[in-house]
Short mmCIF file of C-alpha atoms in Angstrom, two decimals:
data_model
loop_
_atom_site.label_atom_id
_atom_site.label_comp_id
_atom_site.label_asym_id
_atom_site.label_seq_id
_atom_site.Cartn_x
_atom_site.Cartn_y
_atom_site.Cartn_z
CA MET C 1 18.70 21.57 -29.86
CA SER C 2 19.27 20.50 -33.48
CA ASP C 3 16.63 18.59 -35.45
CA PHE C 4 18.94 15.56 -35.51
CA LYS C 5 19.42 15.61 -31.74
CA GLN C 6 15.68 16.08 -31.21
CA GLU C 7 15.04 13.01 -33.37
CA VAL C 8 17.51 10.96 -31.28
CA VAL C 9 15.89 12.14 -28.03
CA GLU C 10 12.38 11.26 -29.20
CA LYS C 11 13.59 7.82 -30.18
CA LEU C 12 15.32 7.24 -26.83
CA LEU C 13 12.39 8.47 -24.75
CA HIS C 14 10.39 5.54 -26.09
CA ASN C 15 11.18 2.08 -24.74
CA THR C 16 13.87 0.58 -26.96
CA PHE C 17 13.69 -2.89 -25.43
CA ASN C 18 14.16 -5.71 -27.93
CA GLU C 19 14.05 -9.34 -26.80
CA ALA C 20 16.45 -10.25 -29.61
CA ASN C 21 19.20 -8.27 -27.88
CA ILE C 22 18.99 -10.34 -24.70
CA PRO C 23 21.85 -12.85 -24.18
CA SER C 24 20.65 -16.46 -24.15
CA ASP C 25 21.90 -17.14 -20.62
CA TRP C 26 19.85 -14.34 -19.08
CA HIS C 27 16.65 -14.98 -17.18
CA LYS C 28 14.12 -13.01 -15.22
CA PRO C 29 14.34 -14.02 -11.56
CA GLU C 30 11.06 -15.64 -10.53
CA GLU C 31 11.48 -14.47 -6.96
CA GLN C 32 14.10 -12.35 -5.29
CA ALA C 33 16.30 -14.67 -3.25
CA ASN C 34 15.82 -14.48 0.48
CA LEU C 35 19.43 -14.78 1.50
CA ALA C 36 22.31 -12.67 2.73
CA ILE C 37 23.95 -12.38 -0.68
CA GLY C 38 26.94 -10.45 0.61
CA VAL C 39 27.92 -13.27 2.98
CA ILE C 40 27.79 -15.78 0.14
CA LEU C 41 29.83 -13.55 -2.16
CA SER C 42 32.51 -12.96 0.44
CA LYS C 43 32.94 -16.73 0.79
CA GLN C 44 32.76 -17.33 -2.94
CA GLU C 45 35.77 -15.17 -3.78
CA LYS C 46 37.97 -17.36 -1.57
CA LYS C 47 37.39 -20.45 -3.68
CA PRO C 48 40.45 -21.46 -5.77
CA ASP C 49 38.44 -21.82 -9.01
CA PHE C 50 36.76 -18.43 -8.63
CA ALA C 51 36.72 -16.69 -12.05
CA TYR C 52 37.07 -13.00 -11.45
CA ARG C 53 38.08 -9.63 -12.76
CA LEU C 54 40.02 -7.19 -10.59
CA GLU C 55 38.33 -3.85 -9.93
CA SER C 56 39.43 -0.96 -7.76
CA ASP C 57 37.90 2.03 -6.04
CA SER C 58 39.13 4.58 -3.51
CA ILE C 59 39.24 1.87 -0.84
CA GLY C 60 41.43 -0.47 -2.88
CA GLU C 61 41.28 -3.50 -5.18
CA LYS C 62 38.75 -6.32 -4.98
CA LYS C 63 37.90 -9.43 -6.94
CA VAL C 64 34.54 -9.29 -8.72
CA ALA C 65 32.96 -12.33 -10.35
CA LYS C 66 33.92 -12.24 -14.02
CA ASN C 67 30.36 -12.64 -15.28
CA ALA C 68 28.85 -10.13 -12.82
CA TYR C 69 27.32 -6.91 -14.09
CA TYR C 70 27.76 -5.23 -10.73
CA GLY C 71 31.17 -3.93 -9.74
CA VAL C 72 33.44 -3.34 -6.78
CA GLN C 73 31.35 -0.69 -5.03
CA THR C 74 28.24 -2.84 -5.21
CA LEU C 75 30.17 -5.81 -3.86
CA ARG C 76 31.44 -3.82 -0.88
CA GLY C 77 27.88 -2.71 -0.10
CA ALA C 78 26.55 -6.26 -0.29
CA ILE C 79 29.25 -7.54 2.06
CA ASN C 80 28.94 -4.62 4.48
CA PHE C 81 25.15 -4.79 4.90
CA PRO C 82 23.84 -8.36 5.25
CA ILE C 83 20.87 -7.01 7.21
CA THR C 84 17.47 -8.27 6.02
CA GLY C 85 18.46 -11.05 3.64
CA MET C 86 16.16 -9.41 1.12
CA ARG C 87 16.84 -7.66 -2.17
CA MET C 88 15.73 -4.32 -3.48
CA HIS C 89 12.07 -4.04 -4.44
CA ARG C 90 11.59 -4.70 -8.14
CA TYR C 91 9.81 -1.35 -8.57
CA LEU C 92 12.78 0.44 -7.00
CA ILE C 93 15.09 -1.23 -9.51
CA ASP C 94 12.76 -0.21 -12.34
CA SER C 95 12.53 3.34 -11.02
CA VAL C 96 16.27 3.87 -10.69
CA ALA C 97 16.67 2.54 -14.25
CA GLU C 98 14.04 5.02 -15.46
CA ILE C 99 15.96 7.83 -13.76
CA LYS C 100 19.28 6.72 -15.25
CA LYS C 101 17.74 6.58 -18.72
CA ALA C 102 16.25 10.05 -18.30
CA ALA C 103 19.61 11.34 -17.07
CA ALA C 104 21.44 9.89 -20.09
CA ILE C 105 18.96 11.48 -22.48
CA THR C 106 19.01 14.81 -20.66
CA ASN C 107 22.81 14.91 -20.54
CA TYR C 108 22.87 14.10 -24.24
CA THR C 109 20.57 17.01 -25.06
CA ALA C 110 22.70 19.26 -22.83
CA GLY C 111 25.78 18.25 -24.83
CA ARG C 112 27.39 16.47 -21.87
CA LEU C 113 27.10 12.87 -23.13
CA ASP C 114 27.67 11.54 -26.64
CA GLU C 115 24.94 9.80 -28.61
CA GLU C 116 26.65 6.39 -28.59
CA ARG C 117 26.90 6.18 -24.81
CA ALA C 118 23.46 7.73 -24.28
CA THR C 119 21.90 5.14 -26.58
CA ALA C 120 23.71 2.20 -24.95
CA ILE C 121 22.80 3.39 -21.45
CA SER C 122 19.17 3.85 -22.50
CA GLN C 123 19.02 0.34 -23.95
CA ALA C 124 20.49 -1.15 -20.79
CA CYS C 125 17.90 0.71 -18.69
CA ASP C 126 15.05 -0.49 -20.89
CA GLU C 127 16.24 -4.07 -20.44
CA ILE C 128 16.20 -3.62 -16.68
CA VAL C 129 12.68 -2.18 -16.75
CA ALA C 130 11.67 -5.19 -18.87
CA GLY C 131 12.65 -7.40 -15.92
CA TYR C 132 16.18 -8.45 -16.82
CA LEU C 133 19.32 -8.06 -14.71
CA HIS C 134 17.34 -7.69 -11.50
CA ASP C 135 19.41 -10.52 -10.05
CA GLN C 136 22.45 -8.25 -10.40
CA PHE C 137 21.01 -5.81 -7.84
CA ILE C 138 22.46 -7.48 -4.80
CA VAL C 139 22.63 -4.83 -2.08
CA ASP C 140 20.38 -5.07 0.96
CA PRO C 141 17.42 -2.68 1.24
CA ILE C 142 18.64 -1.49 4.65
CA GLN C 143 22.11 -0.03 4.21
CA GLY C 144 24.37 2.68 5.53
CA GLY C 145 25.42 5.52 3.27
CA ALA C 146 22.01 7.07 2.50
CA GLY C 147 21.44 4.75 -0.47
CA THR C 148 24.85 5.07 -2.13
CA SER C 149 25.16 1.29 -2.44
CA LEU C 150 21.92 1.08 -4.42
CA ASN C 151 22.86 4.02 -6.63
CA MET C 152 26.27 2.52 -7.41
CA ASN C 153 24.71 -0.90 -7.94
CA ALA C 154 22.56 0.67 -10.64
CA ASN C 155 25.46 2.68 -12.09
CA GLU C 156 27.70 -0.38 -12.34
CA VAL C 157 25.09 -2.77 -13.76
CA ILE C 158 23.98 -0.23 -16.37
CA ALA C 159 27.58 0.68 -17.25
CA ASN C 160 28.65 -2.95 -17.72
CA ARG C 161 25.63 -3.79 -19.82
CA ALA C 162 26.19 -0.64 -21.92
CA ILE C 163 29.83 -1.70 -22.35
CA GLU C 164 28.64 -5.05 -23.71
CA ILE C 165 26.18 -3.34 -26.06
CA LEU C 166 29.06 -1.26 -27.43
CA GLY C 167 31.16 -4.39 -27.99
CA GLY C 168 33.41 -4.22 -24.92
CA GLU C 169 33.97 -6.51 -21.95
CA LYS C 170 32.51 -5.99 -18.54
CA GLY C 171 34.80 -3.96 -16.32
CA ASP C 172 36.32 -1.86 -19.13
CA TYR C 173 35.08 1.43 -17.77
CA SER C 174 36.98 3.42 -20.37
CA ILE C 175 34.01 2.66 -22.63
CA VAL C 176 31.21 3.54 -20.21
CA HIS C 177 32.05 4.60 -16.68
CA PRO C 178 29.57 4.12 -13.76
CA ASN C 179 30.31 7.55 -12.30
CA ASP C 180 31.51 9.67 -15.21
CA HIS C 181 28.78 8.63 -17.63
CA VAL C 182 25.87 6.78 -15.98
CA ASN C 183 25.90 8.97 -12.87
CA PHE C 184 26.83 12.23 -14.59
CA ALA C 185 25.11 15.30 -13.08
CA GLN C 186 23.64 13.11 -10.34
CA SER C 187 24.22 12.27 -6.71
CA THR C 188 22.88 9.48 -4.56
CA ASN C 189 21.26 12.32 -2.65
CA ASP C 190 18.89 13.19 -5.47
CA VAL C 191 18.68 9.82 -7.22
CA PHE C 192 17.85 7.63 -4.23
CA PRO C 193 15.06 9.84 -2.84
CA SER C 194 13.60 10.18 -6.33
CA CYS C 195 13.52 6.49 -7.19
CA GLY C 196 12.16 5.78 -3.71
CA LYS C 197 9.34 8.25 -4.19
CA MET C 198 8.55 6.82 -7.61
CA THR C 199 8.39 3.32 -6.17
CA ALA C 200 6.16 4.42 -3.31
CA ILE C 201 3.80 6.14 -5.75
CA LYS C 202 3.57 2.99 -7.89
CA LEU C 203 2.73 0.91 -4.83
CA ILE C 204 0.26 3.44 -3.44
CA LEU C 205 -1.57 3.58 -6.78
CA GLU C 206 -1.85 -0.21 -6.72
CA ALA C 207 -3.19 -0.07 -3.18
CA GLN C 208 -5.69 2.59 -4.21
CA LYS C 209 -6.97 0.37 -7.02
CA ALA C 210 -7.44 -2.48 -4.56
CA LEU C 211 -9.31 -0.14 -2.20
CA ASN C 212 -11.63 0.90 -5.02
CA ASP C 213 -12.47 -2.75 -5.56
CA LEU C 214 -13.02 -3.21 -1.83
CA ALA C 215 -15.38 -0.24 -1.68
CA SER C 216 -17.39 -1.73 -4.56
CA ALA C 217 -17.55 -5.12 -2.84
CA LEU C 218 -18.74 -3.53 0.41
CA GLN C 219 -21.35 -1.44 -1.41
CA ALA C 220 -22.65 -4.60 -3.09
CA LYS C 221 -23.04 -6.24 0.32
CA ALA C 222 -24.68 -3.10 1.70
CA LYS C 223 -27.32 -3.36 -1.03
CA GLU C 224 -27.73 -7.12 -0.54
CA PHE C 225 -28.25 -6.76 3.23
CA ASP C 226 -30.24 -3.53 3.18
CA ASN C 227 -33.46 -5.05 4.57
CA VAL C 228 -31.83 -7.16 7.28
CA LEU C 229 -32.71 -5.71 10.67
CA LYS C 230 -30.27 -6.43 13.48
CA MET C 231 -29.22 -4.97 16.79
CA GLY C 232 -26.70 -2.20 16.85
CA ARG C 233 -24.22 -2.28 19.69
CA THR C 234 -22.25 0.37 21.54
CA GLN C 235 -19.51 -0.65 23.96
CA LEU C 236 -20.49 -4.25 23.10
CA GLN C 237 -23.90 -3.71 24.71
CA ASP C 238 -27.27 -3.69 22.93
CA ALA C 239 -28.08 -0.23 21.59
CA VAL C 240 -30.84 0.34 19.00
CA PRO C 241 -31.67 -1.53 15.79
CA ILE C 242 -29.72 -0.99 12.60
CA ARG C 243 -29.82 -2.59 9.17
CA LEU C 244 -26.90 -4.82 8.32
CA GLY C 245 -26.73 -2.97 5.02
CA GLN C 246 -26.14 0.27 6.92
CA GLU C 247 -23.15 -1.27 8.69
CA PHE C 248 -21.61 -2.37 5.39
CA SER C 249 -22.40 1.00 3.85
CA ALA C 250 -20.44 2.62 6.69
CA TYR C 251 -17.47 0.35 5.99
CA ALA C 252 -17.61 1.37 2.32
CA ALA C 253 -17.73 5.06 3.28
CA ALA C 254 -14.61 4.73 5.42
CA VAL C 255 -12.76 3.02 2.57
CA GLN C 256 -13.87 5.73 0.15
CA ARG C 257 -12.34 8.37 2.43
CA ASP C 258 -9.10 6.40 2.39
CA ILE C 259 -9.18 6.29 -1.40
CA LYS C 260 -9.35 10.10 -1.48
CA ARG C 261 -6.52 10.35 1.04
CA PHE C 262 -4.34 8.19 -1.21
CA ASP C 263 -4.54 10.94 -3.84
CA LYS C 264 -2.95 13.20 -1.24
CA ALA C 265 -0.31 10.56 -0.47
CA VAL C 266 0.70 10.48 -4.14
CA SER C 267 0.81 14.27 -4.28
CA CYS C 268 3.04 14.66 -1.23
CA LEU C 269 5.54 12.20 -2.76
CA ALA C 270 5.50 13.71 -6.24
CA ASP C 271 8.18 16.39 -5.64
CA LEU C 272 11.53 15.08 -6.85
CA PRO C 273 14.87 16.58 -5.81
CA MET C 274 16.44 15.60 -9.16
CA GLY C 275 18.81 18.28 -10.38
CA GLY C 276 19.83 19.19 -6.85
CA THR C 277 22.78 16.74 -6.86
CA ALA C 278 24.60 16.48 -3.51
CA ILE C 279 22.80 18.94 -1.23
CA GLY C 280 20.22 20.60 -3.45
CA THR C 281 22.40 23.35 -4.88
CA GLY C 282 22.77 21.63 -8.26
CA LEU C 283 26.58 21.57 -8.29
CA ASN C 284 28.03 19.75 -11.36
CA ALA C 285 24.70 19.66 -13.19
CA ASP C 286 24.29 21.57 -16.45
CA ILE C 287 21.47 24.10 -16.17
CA ASN C 288 19.75 22.52 -19.18
CA TYR C 289 19.93 19.19 -17.38
CA VAL C 290 18.46 20.71 -14.19
CA ASN C 291 15.53 22.17 -16.13
CA ASN C 292 14.73 19.05 -18.16
CA ILE C 293 15.57 15.99 -16.04
CA VAL C 294 12.19 15.72 -14.30
CA PRO C 295 10.07 16.25 -17.46
CA ASN C 296 12.08 13.44 -19.07
CA ILE C 297 11.52 11.17 -16.05
CA VAL C 298 7.79 11.88 -16.36
CA ALA C 299 7.87 11.06 -20.08
CA ILE C 300 9.56 7.72 -19.36
CA SER C 301 7.75 6.65 -16.19
CA HIS C 302 4.29 8.13 -16.91
CA LEU C 303 4.00 9.04 -13.24
CA PRO C 304 2.49 12.29 -11.85
CA LEU C 305 5.82 13.83 -10.84
CA ARG C 306 7.18 17.36 -10.62
CA GLN C 307 10.47 18.96 -9.70
CA ALA C 308 10.57 20.25 -6.14
CA GLU C 309 10.31 24.04 -5.97
CA ASN C 310 13.19 24.20 -3.47
CA LEU C 311 15.77 21.51 -4.13
CA VAL C 312 17.66 22.18 -0.90
CA ASP C 313 14.45 21.72 1.09
CA ALA C 314 13.62 18.55 -0.86
CA THR C 315 17.06 17.11 -0.06
CA GLN C 316 16.94 17.94 3.65
CA ASN C 317 13.35 17.42 4.75
CA LEU C 318 11.33 14.23 4.52
CA ASP C 319 7.96 15.27 5.93
CA GLY C 320 6.27 13.95 2.78
CA TYR C 321 7.15 10.41 3.79
CA VAL C 322 5.65 10.95 7.25
CA GLU C 323 2.44 12.22 5.69
CA ALA C 324 2.20 9.40 3.15
CA SER C 325 2.91 6.77 5.79
CA GLY C 326 0.31 8.33 8.06
CA ILE C 327 -2.28 8.07 5.30
CA ILE C 328 -1.50 4.38 4.79
CA LYS C 329 -1.65 3.86 8.55
CA THR C 330 -5.03 5.59 8.73
CA CYS C 331 -6.36 3.21 6.09
CA ALA C 332 -4.92 0.23 7.96
CA VAL C 333 -6.67 1.37 11.15
CA ASN C 334 -10.01 1.60 9.31
CA LEU C 335 -9.58 -1.84 7.77
CA SER C 336 -8.56 -3.37 11.09
CA LYS C 337 -11.60 -1.93 12.87
CA MET C 338 -13.86 -3.33 10.16
CA CYS C 339 -12.23 -6.73 10.49
CA ASN C 340 -12.73 -6.61 14.26
CA ASP C 341 -16.45 -6.19 13.54
CA LEU C 342 -16.49 -9.04 11.04
CA ARG C 343 -14.87 -11.36 13.57
CA LEU C 344 -17.42 -10.40 16.24
CA LEU C 345 -20.46 -10.55 13.94
CA SER C 346 -19.44 -14.03 12.75
CA SER C 347 -18.46 -15.33 16.20
CA GLY C 348 -19.94 -18.66 17.15
CA PRO C 349 -21.21 -20.61 15.43
CA ARG C 350 -23.42 -21.55 18.40
CA CYS C 351 -22.31 -19.38 21.32
CA GLY C 352 -21.42 -16.05 19.69
CA PHE C 353 -23.21 -13.33 17.72
CA ALA C 354 -23.48 -15.58 14.64
CA GLU C 355 -25.26 -12.84 12.69
CA ILE C 356 -23.14 -13.32 9.57
CA ASN C 357 -21.16 -16.18 8.09
CA LEU C 358 -17.64 -15.71 6.75
CA PRO C 359 -16.42 -18.10 4.05
CA SER C 360 -14.74 -21.19 5.53
CA MET C 361 -11.16 -20.98 4.26
CA GLN C 362 -9.24 -23.60 6.26
CA ASN C 363 -9.29 -25.81 9.34
CA GLY C 364 -9.06 -23.73 12.49
CA SER C 365 -7.45 -26.13 14.91
CA SER C 366 -5.12 -29.09 15.10
CA ILE C 367 -6.94 -30.38 18.19
CA MET C 368 -10.56 -29.12 17.99
CA PRO C 369 -12.41 -30.91 15.16
CA GLY C 370 -14.69 -28.79 13.01
CA LYS C 371 -13.40 -25.46 14.26
CA VAL C 372 -13.14 -22.76 11.59
CA ASN C 373 -11.51 -19.43 12.38
CA PRO C 374 -11.91 -15.98 10.76
CA VAL C 375 -8.42 -16.20 9.28
CA ILE C 376 -8.82 -13.51 6.61
CA PRO C 377 -9.90 -10.72 8.98
CA GLU C 378 -7.17 -11.91 11.34
CA VAL C 379 -4.46 -11.51 8.73
CA VAL C 380 -5.74 -8.03 7.86
CA ASN C 381 -5.52 -7.14 11.55
CA GLN C 382 -1.90 -8.32 11.60
CA VAL C 383 -1.01 -6.36 8.48
CA ALA C 384 -2.48 -3.28 10.17
CA PHE C 385 -0.41 -3.85 13.31
CA ASN C 386 2.72 -4.11 11.19
CA ILE C 387 1.87 -0.96 9.22
CA ILE C 388 1.41 0.96 12.46
CA GLY C 389 4.86 -0.22 13.57
CA ASN C 390 6.35 0.71 10.20
CA ASP C 391 4.87 4.19 10.56
CA THR C 392 6.68 4.62 13.87
CA THR C 393 9.99 3.63 12.25
CA ILE C 394 9.38 6.03 9.37
CA THR C 395 8.54 8.87 11.75
CA LEU C 396 11.70 8.35 13.82
CA ALA C 397 13.92 8.03 10.73
CA CYS C 398 12.49 11.17 9.12
CA GLU C 399 13.11 13.11 12.31
CA ALA C 400 16.70 11.88 12.52
CA GLY C 401 18.01 13.88 9.56
CA GLN C 402 20.87 16.30 10.16
CA MET C 403 21.79 19.45 8.28
CA GLU C 404 21.67 19.02 4.48
CA LEU C 405 20.75 15.32 4.31
CA ASN C 406 18.82 12.54 5.97
CA ALA C 407 20.92 9.37 5.82
CA PHE C 408 18.08 7.06 6.82
CA GLU C 409 15.99 6.85 3.68
CA PRO C 410 16.89 3.17 3.15
CA VAL C 411 14.94 2.08 6.24
CA ILE C 412 12.20 4.60 5.45
CA PHE C 413 11.67 3.12 2.00
CA TYR C 414 11.93 -0.46 3.23
CA ASN C 415 9.06 0.14 5.63
CA LEU C 416 7.03 2.43 3.39
CA PHE C 417 7.13 -0.05 0.51
CA GLN C 418 6.20 -2.89 2.84
CA SER C 419 3.27 -0.93 4.25
CA ALA C 420 1.83 -0.08 0.83
CA GLU C 421 2.41 -3.52 -0.67
CA THR C 422 1.13 -5.58 2.25
CA LEU C 423 -1.93 -3.34 2.44
CA THR C 424 -2.66 -4.15 -1.20
CA HIS C 425 -2.26 -7.88 -0.65
CA ALA C 426 -4.38 -7.76 2.51
CA VAL C 427 -7.18 -5.93 0.72
CA ARG C 428 -7.10 -8.37 -2.18
CA THR C 429 -7.45 -11.44 0.03
CA LEU C 430 -10.11 -9.65 2.10
CA ILE C 431 -12.21 -9.08 -1.03
CA ASP C 432 -11.70 -12.46 -2.68
CA ASN C 433 -11.67 -14.72 0.35
CA CYS C 434 -14.00 -12.93 2.74
CA ILE C 435 -16.22 -10.00 1.71
CA ASN C 436 -17.57 -11.50 -1.51
CA GLY C 437 -18.61 -14.68 0.28
CA ILE C 438 -20.27 -13.22 3.38
CA SER C 439 -23.81 -14.42 4.03
CA VAL C 440 -26.31 -13.41 6.70
CA ASN C 441 -28.29 -15.42 9.25
CA GLU C 442 -31.50 -13.41 8.98
CA GLU C 443 -33.44 -15.51 11.47
CA ARG C 444 -30.68 -15.11 14.05
CA CYS C 445 -30.60 -11.32 13.51
CA ARG C 446 -34.40 -11.11 13.83
CA ASP C 447 -34.42 -13.24 16.93
CA LEU C 448 -31.78 -11.08 18.64
CA VAL C 449 -33.75 -7.92 17.79
CA ASN C 450 -36.98 -9.39 19.11
CA HIS C 451 -35.35 -10.49 22.35
CA SER C 452 -33.48 -7.24 22.81
CA ILE C 453 -34.63 -4.56 25.19
CA GLY C 454 -33.00 -1.95 22.94
CA ILE C 455 -35.96 -1.79 20.57
CA VAL C 456 -38.04 -0.16 23.26
CA THR C 457 -36.13 3.06 22.51
CA ALA C 458 -37.84 3.28 19.11
CA LEU C 459 -41.24 2.84 20.79
CA ASN C 460 -40.59 5.43 23.46
CA PRO C 461 -42.26 8.34 21.57
CA TYR C 462 -45.53 6.32 21.38
CA ILE C 463 -45.81 4.65 24.77
CA GLY C 464 -43.92 7.21 26.85
CA TYR C 465 -40.69 6.93 28.79
CA LYS C 466 -42.34 5.61 31.96
CA ASN C 467 -44.14 2.81 30.14
CA ALA C 468 -41.04 2.06 28.10
CA ALA C 469 -38.91 1.75 31.23
CA LYS C 470 -41.52 -0.55 32.83
CA ILE C 471 -41.61 -2.79 29.76
CA ALA C 472 -37.80 -2.88 29.59
CA LYS C 473 -37.51 -3.88 33.24
CA GLU C 474 -40.09 -6.64 32.89
CA ALA C 475 -38.51 -7.96 29.69
CA GLN C 476 -35.11 -8.06 31.38
CA LYS C 477 -36.54 -9.88 34.42
CA THR C 478 -38.72 -12.42 32.61
CA GLY C 479 -36.84 -12.91 29.35
CA ARG C 480 -40.02 -12.21 27.39
CA GLN C 481 -40.00 -10.14 24.20
CA VAL C 482 -40.67 -6.39 24.30
CA GLY C 483 -43.30 -6.64 21.56
CA GLU C 484 -45.14 -9.40 23.41
CA LEU C 485 -45.31 -7.32 26.59
CA ILE C 486 -46.49 -4.20 24.74
CA LEU C 487 -49.38 -6.12 23.19
CA GLU C 488 -50.21 -7.75 26.48
CA ASN C 489 -50.37 -4.36 28.18
CA LYS C 490 -52.40 -2.99 25.27
CA LEU C 491 -49.99 -0.12 24.75
CA LEU C 492 -50.09 -0.58 20.95
CA SER C 493 -52.05 -2.69 18.51
CA SER C 494 -50.34 -5.46 16.58
CA LYS C 495 -50.70 -3.41 13.38
CA GLN C 496 -49.13 -0.38 15.00
CA LEU C 497 -46.32 -2.48 16.41
CA GLU C 498 -45.69 -4.07 13.01
CA THR C 499 -45.44 -0.65 11.38
CA LEU C 500 -43.05 0.64 14.02
CA MET C 501 -40.89 -2.47 13.77
CA ASN C 502 -40.45 -2.06 10.01
CA PRO C 503 -36.67 -2.11 9.32
CA GLN C 504 -36.79 1.12 7.34
CA ASN C 505 -38.85 2.91 10.01
CA MET C 506 -36.66 1.65 12.83
CA THR C 507 -33.35 2.61 11.26
CA GLY C 508 -33.81 6.04 9.71
CA PRO C 509 -33.79 9.62 11.00
CA GLY C 510 -36.81 10.88 12.91
CA ILE C 511 -39.44 9.03 14.91
CA SER C 512 -40.24 5.51 13.75
CA GLY C 513 -43.53 5.42 11.82
CA ASP C 514 -44.11 9.13 12.43
CA THR C 515 -47.31 10.47 10.74
CA SER C 516 -49.93 12.92 11.78
CA GLU C 517 -52.18 10.00 12.70
CA TRP C 518 -49.49 8.48 14.89
CA GLN C 519 -48.83 11.80 16.56
CA LYS C 520 -52.54 12.20 17.22
CA HIS C 521 -52.67 8.72 18.72
CA TYR C 522 -49.69 9.53 20.94
CA HIS C 523 -51.16 12.76 22.26
CA LEU C 524 -54.60 11.26 22.84
CA LYS C 525 -53.11 8.32 24.76
CA ASN C 526 -51.10 10.65 26.99
CA LYS C 527 -54.19 12.84 27.56
CA HIS C 528 -56.07 9.89 29.00
#
């Protein structure tokens, strides 16, 4: 590559976005419209005052709104697939633009695209990544054709904006053509999987950051509650004492495992099939393009990506999505179990466990005055249920591939993105509106421990199993406290009982209060 060409490439690899180049009538969409855009467009073109340009493809001619940056193939896709009423995820739009920019630069260095077109295409892509023209991506996330509608939506929007940059009018594809220039050396079958993987990685990294914050919040609560003794429960029955801090420490440990798993999720999505074109064989892609497209995508996106070792395999087989979705599902299961505990521990306020207090976030009933529900844990539970369902869809769709391609990546990505993004939002509200504000009812915890028969287990090594069973039976029958009965029967002194009932002694490995003196006392008592 010549020094001049290298200089052009280095310039293009950097973001060339300039606000001054943005037309005055452009705007960044605040929210993606929740409507079946294709239905509206099909009605719009029938209006007598409809300003349009005539475009054609292999199907035939069609009217396209004169000011639209998308073209005829995008319009057909929007009309054909009015499925969810949603638009493409903003990160997917950014990712496909990053790929198209990398492709333009790589084709330029390979001598397959001239500098003028490569520069205009790159500028158009940078504008899209900056948040503009997202409203021109009108195809539904769930679509037939393995993602062709999205790929052509990107090709047409980028081509028409590049045409404008070069001084032409939208629709004059002799200047920049969606297929011949923007899509050169590419296929939907390598572009769509790649931009989907990039989007999933971006969302998973965001989720991982939220999980790190959750782990920190839980660890802070574990430290705060470390000396609070409470009853542990198995199968919802009294078990043996535990410190509330230990329970929160366990929640933090589970989240930390999930954080590590998310590294694996990113890794199993990092292999891009770019350069494989239609079925992984690389037909119609210059060898220099094949070797350099992924490094250029990495340079533009700053994501931890690599080219798949076997491009045919990467085009056919989608097991990486199953693995990534499974990791997200595993995290959702852990979070849901934790939220089940939080709902139980805070149940009441008078007739439940009432060991902890969750922040009061909103009225709980339209008919029962004063009722406050655990709405934040409840919404996390629901997000988890949805993620589990999404994982089933992803599994079925990944299995449904045939021969050289899986046509069902649109529904895979729709569900995978939703799983990662809703997990992030659920974790954020869990931290801010629940975990950080949890307080403990220490007196209630102490009272439940004192009235529980379960504590006799910790005393068993000192008073013997037979005595322990007798005390437990009497406590159950009379409702009196275990400690009270032990003192009454002179099985231990009050000082000994106090030592044994110490939260740290009761909730650590070994025998509570175990010392040589205690062991001597135990053996002597049994001897007599």
